[in-house]
Every structure is written in C-alpha cells, then in structure tokens.
mmCIF file of C-alpha atoms in Angstrom:
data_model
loop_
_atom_site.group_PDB
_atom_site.id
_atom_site.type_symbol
_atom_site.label_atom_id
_atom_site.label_comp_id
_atom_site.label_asym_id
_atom_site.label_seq_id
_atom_site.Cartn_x
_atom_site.Cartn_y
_atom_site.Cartn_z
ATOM 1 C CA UNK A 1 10.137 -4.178 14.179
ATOM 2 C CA UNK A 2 6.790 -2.727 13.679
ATOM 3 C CA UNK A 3 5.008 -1.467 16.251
ATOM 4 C CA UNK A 4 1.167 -2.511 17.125
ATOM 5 C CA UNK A 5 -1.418 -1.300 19.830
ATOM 6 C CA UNK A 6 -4.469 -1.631 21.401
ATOM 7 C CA UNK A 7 -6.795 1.072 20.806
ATOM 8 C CA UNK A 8 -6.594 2.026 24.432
ATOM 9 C CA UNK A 9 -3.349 2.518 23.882
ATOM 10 C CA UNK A 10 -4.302 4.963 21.080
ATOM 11 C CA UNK A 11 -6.484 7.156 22.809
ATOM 12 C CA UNK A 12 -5.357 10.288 22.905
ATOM 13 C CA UNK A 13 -1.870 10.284 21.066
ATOM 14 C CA UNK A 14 -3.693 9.826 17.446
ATOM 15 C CA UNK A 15 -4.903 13.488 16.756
ATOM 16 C CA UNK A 16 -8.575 12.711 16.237
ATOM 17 C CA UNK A 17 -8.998 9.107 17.441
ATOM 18 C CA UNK A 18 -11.178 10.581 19.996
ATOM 19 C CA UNK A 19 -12.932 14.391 20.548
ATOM 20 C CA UNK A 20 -9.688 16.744 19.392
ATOM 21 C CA UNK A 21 -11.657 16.962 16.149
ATOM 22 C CA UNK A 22 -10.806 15.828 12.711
ATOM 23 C CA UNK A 23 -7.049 14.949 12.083
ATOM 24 C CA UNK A 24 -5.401 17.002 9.717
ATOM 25 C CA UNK A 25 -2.239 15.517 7.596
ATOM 26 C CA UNK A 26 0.202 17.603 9.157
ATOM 27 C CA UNK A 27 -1.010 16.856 12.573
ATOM 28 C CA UNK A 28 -0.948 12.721 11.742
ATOM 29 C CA UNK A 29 3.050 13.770 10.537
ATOM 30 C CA UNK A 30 4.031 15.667 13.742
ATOM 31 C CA UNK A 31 7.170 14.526 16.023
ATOM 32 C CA UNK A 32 5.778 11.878 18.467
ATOM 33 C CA UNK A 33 2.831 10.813 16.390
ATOM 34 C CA UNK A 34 2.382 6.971 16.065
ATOM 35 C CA UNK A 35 1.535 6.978 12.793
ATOM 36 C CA UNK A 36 3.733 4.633 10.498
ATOM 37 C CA UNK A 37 3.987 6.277 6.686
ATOM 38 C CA UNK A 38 4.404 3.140 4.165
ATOM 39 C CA UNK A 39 5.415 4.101 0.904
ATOM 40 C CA UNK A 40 2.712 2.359 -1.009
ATOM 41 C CA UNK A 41 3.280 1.491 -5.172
ATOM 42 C CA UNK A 42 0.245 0.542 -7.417
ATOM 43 C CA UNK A 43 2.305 -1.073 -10.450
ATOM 44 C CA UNK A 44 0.166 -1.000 -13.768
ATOM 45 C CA UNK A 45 1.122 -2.911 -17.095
ATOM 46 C CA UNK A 46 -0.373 -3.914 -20.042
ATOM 47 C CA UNK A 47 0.115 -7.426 -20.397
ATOM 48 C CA UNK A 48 -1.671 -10.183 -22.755
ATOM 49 C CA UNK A 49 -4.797 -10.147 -20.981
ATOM 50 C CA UNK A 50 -5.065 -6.329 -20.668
ATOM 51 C CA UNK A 51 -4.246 -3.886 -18.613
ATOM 52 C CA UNK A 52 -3.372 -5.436 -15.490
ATOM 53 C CA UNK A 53 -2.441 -4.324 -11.756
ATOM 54 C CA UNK A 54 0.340 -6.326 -9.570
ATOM 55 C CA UNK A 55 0.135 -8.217 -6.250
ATOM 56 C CA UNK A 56 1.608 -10.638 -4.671
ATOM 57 C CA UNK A 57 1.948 -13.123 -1.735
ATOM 58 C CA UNK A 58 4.520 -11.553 1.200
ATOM 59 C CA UNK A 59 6.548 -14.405 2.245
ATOM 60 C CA UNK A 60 6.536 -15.415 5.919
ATOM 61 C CA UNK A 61 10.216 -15.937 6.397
ATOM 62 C CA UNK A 62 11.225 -12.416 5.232
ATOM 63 C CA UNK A 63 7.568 -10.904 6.388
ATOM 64 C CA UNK A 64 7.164 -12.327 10.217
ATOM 65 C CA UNK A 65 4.757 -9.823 11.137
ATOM 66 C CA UNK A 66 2.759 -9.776 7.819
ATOM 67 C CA UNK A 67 2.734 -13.377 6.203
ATOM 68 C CA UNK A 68 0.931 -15.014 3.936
ATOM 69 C CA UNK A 69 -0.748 -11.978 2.858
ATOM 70 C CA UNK A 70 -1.526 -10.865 -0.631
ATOM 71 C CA UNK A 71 -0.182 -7.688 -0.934
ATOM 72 C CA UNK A 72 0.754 -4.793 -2.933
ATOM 73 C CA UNK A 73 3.986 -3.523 -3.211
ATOM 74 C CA UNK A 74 5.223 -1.185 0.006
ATOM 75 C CA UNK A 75 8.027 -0.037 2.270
ATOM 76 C CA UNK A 76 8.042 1.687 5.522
ATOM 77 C CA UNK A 77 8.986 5.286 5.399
ATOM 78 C CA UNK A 78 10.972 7.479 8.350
ATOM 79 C CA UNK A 79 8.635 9.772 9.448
ATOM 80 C CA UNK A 80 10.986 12.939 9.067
ATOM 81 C CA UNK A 81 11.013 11.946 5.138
ATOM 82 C CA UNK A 82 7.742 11.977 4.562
ATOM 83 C CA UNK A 83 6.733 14.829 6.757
ATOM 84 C CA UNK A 84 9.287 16.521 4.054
ATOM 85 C CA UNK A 85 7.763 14.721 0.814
ATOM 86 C CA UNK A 86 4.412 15.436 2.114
ATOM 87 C CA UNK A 87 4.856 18.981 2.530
ATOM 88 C CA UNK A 88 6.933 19.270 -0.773
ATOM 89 C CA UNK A 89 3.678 17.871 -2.832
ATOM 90 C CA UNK A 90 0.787 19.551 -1.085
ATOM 91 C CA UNK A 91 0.422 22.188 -2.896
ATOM 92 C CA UNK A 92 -0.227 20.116 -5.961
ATOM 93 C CA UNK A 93 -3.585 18.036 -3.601
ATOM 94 C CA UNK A 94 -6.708 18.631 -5.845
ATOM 95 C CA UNK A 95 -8.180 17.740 -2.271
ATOM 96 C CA UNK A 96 -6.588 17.912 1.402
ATOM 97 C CA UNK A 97 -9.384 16.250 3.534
ATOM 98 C CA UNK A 98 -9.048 15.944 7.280
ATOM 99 C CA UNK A 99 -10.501 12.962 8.580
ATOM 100 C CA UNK A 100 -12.523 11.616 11.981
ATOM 101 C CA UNK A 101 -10.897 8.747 12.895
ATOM 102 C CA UNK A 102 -13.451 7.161 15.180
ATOM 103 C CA UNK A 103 -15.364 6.718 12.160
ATOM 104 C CA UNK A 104 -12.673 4.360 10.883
ATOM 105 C CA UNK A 105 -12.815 0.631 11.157
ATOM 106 C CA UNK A 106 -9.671 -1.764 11.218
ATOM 107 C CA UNK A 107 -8.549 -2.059 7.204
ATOM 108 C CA UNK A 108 -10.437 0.268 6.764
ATOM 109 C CA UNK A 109 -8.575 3.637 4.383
ATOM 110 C CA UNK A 110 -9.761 7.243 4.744
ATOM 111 C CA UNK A 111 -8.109 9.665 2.040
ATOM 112 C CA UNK A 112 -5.993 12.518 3.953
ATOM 113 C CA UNK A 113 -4.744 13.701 0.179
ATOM 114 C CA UNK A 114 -5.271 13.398 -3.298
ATOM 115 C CA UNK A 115 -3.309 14.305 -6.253
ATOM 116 C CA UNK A 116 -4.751 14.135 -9.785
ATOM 117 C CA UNK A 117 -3.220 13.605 -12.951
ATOM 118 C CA UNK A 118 -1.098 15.832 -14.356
ATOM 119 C CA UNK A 119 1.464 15.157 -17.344
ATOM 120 C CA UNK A 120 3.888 17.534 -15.816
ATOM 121 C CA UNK A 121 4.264 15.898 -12.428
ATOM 122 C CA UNK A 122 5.162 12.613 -14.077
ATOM 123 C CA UNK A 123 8.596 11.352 -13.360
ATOM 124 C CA UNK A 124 11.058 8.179 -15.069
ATOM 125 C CA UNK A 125 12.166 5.768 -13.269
ATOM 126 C CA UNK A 126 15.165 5.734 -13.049
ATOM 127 C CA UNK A 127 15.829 8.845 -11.840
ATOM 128 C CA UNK A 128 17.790 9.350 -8.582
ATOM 129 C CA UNK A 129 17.786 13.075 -8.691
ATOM 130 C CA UNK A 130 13.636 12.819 -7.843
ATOM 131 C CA UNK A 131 12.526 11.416 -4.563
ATOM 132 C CA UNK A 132 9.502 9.233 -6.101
ATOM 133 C CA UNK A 133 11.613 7.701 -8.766
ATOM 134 C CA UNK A 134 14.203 7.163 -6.328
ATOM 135 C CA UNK A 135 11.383 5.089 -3.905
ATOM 136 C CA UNK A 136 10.146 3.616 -6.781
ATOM 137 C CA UNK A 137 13.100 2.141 -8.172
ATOM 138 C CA UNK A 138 14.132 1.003 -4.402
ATOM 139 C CA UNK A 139 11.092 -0.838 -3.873
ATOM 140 C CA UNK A 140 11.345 -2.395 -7.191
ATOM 141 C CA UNK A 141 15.522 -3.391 -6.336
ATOM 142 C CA UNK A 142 14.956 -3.712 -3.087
ATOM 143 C CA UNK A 143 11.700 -6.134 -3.049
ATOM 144 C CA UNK A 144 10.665 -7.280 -6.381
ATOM 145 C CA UNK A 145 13.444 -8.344 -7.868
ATOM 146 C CA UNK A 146 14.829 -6.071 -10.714
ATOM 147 C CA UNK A 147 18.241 -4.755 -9.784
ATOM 148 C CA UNK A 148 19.281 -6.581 -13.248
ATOM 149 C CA UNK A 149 16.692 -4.320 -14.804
ATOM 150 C CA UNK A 150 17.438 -1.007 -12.826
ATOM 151 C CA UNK A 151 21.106 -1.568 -13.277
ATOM 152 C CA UNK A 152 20.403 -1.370 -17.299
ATOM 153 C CA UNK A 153 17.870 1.279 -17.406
ATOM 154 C CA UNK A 154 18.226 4.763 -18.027
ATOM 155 C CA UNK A 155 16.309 8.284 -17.981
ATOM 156 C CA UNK A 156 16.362 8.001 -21.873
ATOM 157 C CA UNK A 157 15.223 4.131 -21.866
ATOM 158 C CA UNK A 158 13.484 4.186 -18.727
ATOM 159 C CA UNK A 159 11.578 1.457 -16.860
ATOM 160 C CA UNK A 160 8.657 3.112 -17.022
ATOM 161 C CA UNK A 161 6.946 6.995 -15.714
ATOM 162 C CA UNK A 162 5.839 7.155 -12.258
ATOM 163 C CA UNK A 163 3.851 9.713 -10.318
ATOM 164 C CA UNK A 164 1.799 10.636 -6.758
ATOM 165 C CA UNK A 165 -1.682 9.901 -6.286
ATOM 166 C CA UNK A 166 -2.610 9.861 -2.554
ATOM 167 C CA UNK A 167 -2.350 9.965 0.880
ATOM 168 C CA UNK A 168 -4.721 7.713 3.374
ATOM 169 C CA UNK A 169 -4.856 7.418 6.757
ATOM 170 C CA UNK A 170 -6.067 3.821 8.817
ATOM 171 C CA UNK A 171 -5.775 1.438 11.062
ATOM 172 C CA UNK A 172 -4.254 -2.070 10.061
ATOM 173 C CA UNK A 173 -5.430 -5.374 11.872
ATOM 174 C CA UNK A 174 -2.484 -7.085 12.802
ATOM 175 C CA UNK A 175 -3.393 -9.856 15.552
ATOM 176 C CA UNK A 176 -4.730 -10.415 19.013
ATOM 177 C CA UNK A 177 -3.583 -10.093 22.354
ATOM 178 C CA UNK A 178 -4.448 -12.308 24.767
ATOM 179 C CA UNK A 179 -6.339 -11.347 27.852
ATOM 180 C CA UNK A 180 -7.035 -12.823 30.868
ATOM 181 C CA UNK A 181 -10.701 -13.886 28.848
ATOM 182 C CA UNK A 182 -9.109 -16.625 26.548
ATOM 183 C CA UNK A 183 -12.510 -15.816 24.610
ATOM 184 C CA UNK A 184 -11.699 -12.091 24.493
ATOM 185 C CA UNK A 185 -8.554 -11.786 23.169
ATOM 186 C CA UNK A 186 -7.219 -7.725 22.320
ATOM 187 C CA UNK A 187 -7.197 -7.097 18.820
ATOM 188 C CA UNK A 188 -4.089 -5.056 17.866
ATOM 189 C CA UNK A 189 -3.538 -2.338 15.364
ATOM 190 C CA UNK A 190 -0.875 -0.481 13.139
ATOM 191 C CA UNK A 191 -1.724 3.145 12.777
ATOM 192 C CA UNK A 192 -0.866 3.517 9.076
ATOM 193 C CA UNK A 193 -0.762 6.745 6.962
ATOM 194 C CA UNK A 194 -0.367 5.033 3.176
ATOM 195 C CA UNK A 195 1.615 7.229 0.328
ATOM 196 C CA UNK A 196 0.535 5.755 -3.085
ATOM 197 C CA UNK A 197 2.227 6.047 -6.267
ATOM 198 C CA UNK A 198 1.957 4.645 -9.336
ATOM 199 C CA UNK A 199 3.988 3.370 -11.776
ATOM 200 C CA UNK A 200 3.113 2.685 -15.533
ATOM 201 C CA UNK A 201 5.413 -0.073 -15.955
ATOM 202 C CA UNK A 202 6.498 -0.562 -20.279
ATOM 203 C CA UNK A 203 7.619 -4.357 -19.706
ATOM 204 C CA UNK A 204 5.853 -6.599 -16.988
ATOM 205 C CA UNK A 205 8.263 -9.286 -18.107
ATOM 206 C CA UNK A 206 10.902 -7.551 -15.959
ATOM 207 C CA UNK A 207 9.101 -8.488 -12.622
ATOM 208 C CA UNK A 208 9.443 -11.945 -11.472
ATOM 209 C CA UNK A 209 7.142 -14.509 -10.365
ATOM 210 C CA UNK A 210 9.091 -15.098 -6.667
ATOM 211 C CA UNK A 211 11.345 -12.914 -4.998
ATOM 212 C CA UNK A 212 12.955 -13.051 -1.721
ATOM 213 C CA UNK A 213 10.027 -10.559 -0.245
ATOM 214 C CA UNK A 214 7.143 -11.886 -2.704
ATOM 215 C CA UNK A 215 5.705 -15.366 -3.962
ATOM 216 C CA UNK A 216 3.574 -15.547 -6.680
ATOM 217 C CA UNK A 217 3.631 -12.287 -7.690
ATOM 218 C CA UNK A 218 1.020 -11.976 -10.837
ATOM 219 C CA UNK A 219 -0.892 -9.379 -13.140
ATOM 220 C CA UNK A 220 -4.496 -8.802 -12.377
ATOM 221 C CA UNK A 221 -7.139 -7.373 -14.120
ATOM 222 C CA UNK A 222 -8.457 -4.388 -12.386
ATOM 223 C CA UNK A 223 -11.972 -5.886 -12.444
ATOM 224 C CA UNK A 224 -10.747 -9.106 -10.556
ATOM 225 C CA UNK A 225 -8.806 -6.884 -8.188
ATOM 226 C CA UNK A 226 -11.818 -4.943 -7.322
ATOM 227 C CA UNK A 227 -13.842 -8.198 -6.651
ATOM 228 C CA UNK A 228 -10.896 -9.669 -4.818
ATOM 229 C CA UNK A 229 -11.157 -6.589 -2.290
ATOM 230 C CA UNK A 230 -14.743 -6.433 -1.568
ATOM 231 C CA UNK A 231 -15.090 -10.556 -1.334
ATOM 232 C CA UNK A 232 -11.380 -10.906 0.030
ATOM 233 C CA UNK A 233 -11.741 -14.205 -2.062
ATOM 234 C CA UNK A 234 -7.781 -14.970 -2.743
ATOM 235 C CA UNK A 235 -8.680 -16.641 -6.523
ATOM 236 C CA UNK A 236 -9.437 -12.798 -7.601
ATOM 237 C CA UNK A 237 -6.575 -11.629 -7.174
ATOM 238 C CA UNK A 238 -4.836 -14.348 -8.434
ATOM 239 C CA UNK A 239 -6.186 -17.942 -10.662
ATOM 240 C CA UNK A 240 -3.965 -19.852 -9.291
ATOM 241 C CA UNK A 241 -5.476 -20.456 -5.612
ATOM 242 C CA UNK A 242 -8.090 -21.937 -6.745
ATOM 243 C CA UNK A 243 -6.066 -25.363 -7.821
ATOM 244 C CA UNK A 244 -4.329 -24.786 -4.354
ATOM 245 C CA UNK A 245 -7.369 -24.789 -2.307
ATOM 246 C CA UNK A 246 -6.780 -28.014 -0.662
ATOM 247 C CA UNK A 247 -3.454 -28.133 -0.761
ATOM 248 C CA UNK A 248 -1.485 -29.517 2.477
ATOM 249 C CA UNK A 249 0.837 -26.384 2.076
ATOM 250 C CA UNK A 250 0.191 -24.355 5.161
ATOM 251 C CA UNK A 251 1.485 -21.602 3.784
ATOM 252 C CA UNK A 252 -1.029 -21.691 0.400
ATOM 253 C CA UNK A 253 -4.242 -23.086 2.798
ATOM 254 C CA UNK A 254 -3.405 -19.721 5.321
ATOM 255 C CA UNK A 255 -3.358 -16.897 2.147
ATOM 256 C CA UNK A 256 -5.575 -13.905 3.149
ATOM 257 C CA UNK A 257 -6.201 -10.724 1.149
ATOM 258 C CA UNK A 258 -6.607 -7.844 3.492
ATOM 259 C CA UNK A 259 -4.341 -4.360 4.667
ATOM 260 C CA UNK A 260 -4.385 -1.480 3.533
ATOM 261 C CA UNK A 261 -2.251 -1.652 0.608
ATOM 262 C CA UNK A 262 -4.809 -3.680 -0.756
ATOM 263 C CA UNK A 263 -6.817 -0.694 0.144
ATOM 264 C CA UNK A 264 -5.115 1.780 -1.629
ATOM 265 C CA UNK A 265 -4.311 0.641 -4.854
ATOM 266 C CA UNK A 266 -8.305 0.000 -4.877
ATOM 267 C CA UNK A 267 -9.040 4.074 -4.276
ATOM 268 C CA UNK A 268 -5.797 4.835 -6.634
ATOM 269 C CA UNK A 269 -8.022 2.120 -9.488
ATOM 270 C CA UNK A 270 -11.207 3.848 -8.760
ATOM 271 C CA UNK A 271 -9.786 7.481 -9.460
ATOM 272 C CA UNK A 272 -8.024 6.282 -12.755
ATOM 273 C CA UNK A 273 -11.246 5.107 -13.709
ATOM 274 C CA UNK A 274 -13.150 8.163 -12.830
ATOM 275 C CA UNK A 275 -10.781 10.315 -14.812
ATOM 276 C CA UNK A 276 -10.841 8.259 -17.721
ATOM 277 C CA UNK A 277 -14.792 8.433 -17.427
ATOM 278 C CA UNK A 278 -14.515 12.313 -17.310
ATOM 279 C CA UNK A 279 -12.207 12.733 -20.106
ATOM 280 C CA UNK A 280 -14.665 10.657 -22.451
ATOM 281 C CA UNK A 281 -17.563 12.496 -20.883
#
C-alpha cells in the first residue's frame, strides 16, 4: 500500500523540502528517503490518425488508491533497484539538475535527469538480458494486457525499441485528511521520483482497449495530449468522454486527468519535439 503524508510530515526527511539546499538525485535515492520511484512508460505508435501517445483510465477495483484517473502507463519501483538503474545510466544524463523542492507545487514535475537520444542506447523489447526492456515488457504483461503478444515476440521480431529519457522529482496529490476544521481538511501527498521511458511501439493493435489495470485505454494525438494536460479537460485525452458526460456511471461522471505520469510523458513529448525541431534546424 502506498504511502501518503502531510507536508509536515515531510519536513525535514525530503533532502531539500526545506533549507538543506537543492536535492540532488542521489540524495532523493538514499536508504530512508521517502521518495517512491515509479517506473513511468510513454508508449508512442503510429496509428491511422498519426502518430499517437497512449493513456488510459486506471480502474478503481484494481487501483483503490488511484481511481478513475487517466493515466499513463507506470509501476512502482524498489528503491534499491533504481538507486542501481539510476546510477548505471547517469553517466549517459545530457543534464543532472538538482532541484529546490519548496518551489514545487502538488502535480507539479521538476526534472532531476535527462537523457537524450541516442541510437546506441536503444534497446528491443523483448529483451530480458536489459533491465529497461525487461520493465518494459513487465508493464506491458503485467498491466496492459499483452502476455499473448510478449509470449510471441522475439529480439529478431521485436515488439518494438525502447529507451531512457528522464528522471523527475514531485509531489502527487492524493486526498485529504480530515482535521478537527471539517472546512480545513489536510491535503496529502506521495513524494514521487518518476523514471520515464519510452517505447516506439510497431503495432498499436496489440494493446487492448480494457485490461484488468486499464479501461479505455486509447491513442492520442500529441497535440490533444498537450491540451488535455494544461486544461485537464478529460475529452483531450480521449473523444469518447464527451458522449459520457452525463452519464449516470459514477465511475465515467468522476474521470480526472491529473499525476504525474500525466506529467511526464508531457516533458518526455516536449523534448521529442525539441529534438526533432533541432535536427530540421
């Protein structure tokens, strides 16, 4: 069960929450730190309308703590593995940026890392000798319904090439705590520290439209998605709210679009299109 606090019960414990300076990535990845890493996967296919980007709804049954939120796709990480991972890949960060956290705001995603593009670094999936093919194709099992399709694939027909973008650090709005002021209640937070990938998927066929972790999982242009996550109008990221609007569905009428997954895949979009801007500059 996730874990969510207060932000008194931050101060600190969260190496620059307060005055000890900027945090540094290493420091947010140190034994005792309440930072969560989430494995974070921005899934990119080019489907009849374009190239697209995939969300989807988490389902409240199998998501108690997050549902009913449009989502992309993620998995909690043990700390010890990504302290490893992170420290295996840092020498390839075009940028390693530490970061004052009281200037962050809840959903709100400062970069701790980046990683550009670089042919060499890219990875199939499936590949279990690698460990981001290996989360990739987990996630993809695991949560979005393609065991069929792992099962089948191989390094020489692959799903698709996969590779490391960034590292961000936040804090997640989760709920409120009530207070002895029933018109004051505590918000709570998750202190996240997000590890995106991305994964240049050859046949969005192979992901479903439900899964036992996801509803309505669809492809989205990356213009929509980026008006989706500045409005957090649901119909941006996907059409099909819009008919569902006034729907007596609970589950439909309470669909939000916020979280920092959201987040990231919007910074991992915005870098793909800066380096496709430089390399026609």
């Amino acid at each position: 069960m996730a874990k969510f606090y207060a932000e008194s019960e931050l101060d600190g414990v969260l190496t620059g929450f307060r005055s000890r300076g900027p945090a540094t990535l290493r420091e947010c990845l140190a034994p005792g730190t309440l930072w969560q890493p989430v494995f974070q996967l921005t899934i990119l296919a080019n489907t009849e309308n374009g190239p697209s980007v995939l969300t989807g709804t988490r389902r409240a049954d199998s998501n108690p703590t997050h549902p009913n939120v449009i989502s992309t796709p993620t998995s909690m990480l043990p700390l010890e593995f990504a302290r490893c991972y992170a420290e295996s890949v840092q020498e390839a960060a075009a940028d390693l940026i530490p970061v004052h956290l009281t200037e962050l705001r809840a959903d709100d995603l400062r970069t701790v890392a980046r990683f550009p593009e670089d042919r060499q670094r890219r990875a199939v999936v499936p590949d279990p000798s690698s460990a981001l093919p290996y989360l990739v194709g987990d996630l993809l099992a695991r949560k979005l319904g393609c065991e069929a399709a792992m099962e089948a694939a191989t390094r020489e027909k692959p799903l698709g090439e996969c590779r490391f973008s960034m590292i961000g650090a936040g804090f997640s709005y989760v709920a409120d705590r009530p207070t002895d002021d029933p018109e004051a209640p505590e918000p709570l937070f998750e202190p996240l520290l997000m590890f995106g990938g991305i994964l240049e998927l050859k046949d969005p066929a192979v992901i479903p439209e439900h899964t036992s972790s996801y509803k309505d999982l669809c492809w989205t242009a990356p213009a929509d998605y980026a008006e989706g996550v500045r409005t957090k109008r649901i119909e941006s990221f996907n059409p099909k709210f819009l008919d569902l609007a006034d729907s007596a569905d609970s589950d439909r009428v309470t669909v939000c679009a916020r979280g920092l997954c959201l987040q990231t895949t919007h910074k991992v979009l915005a870098d793909l299109g800066a380096g496709a801007a430089g390399a026609g500059a």
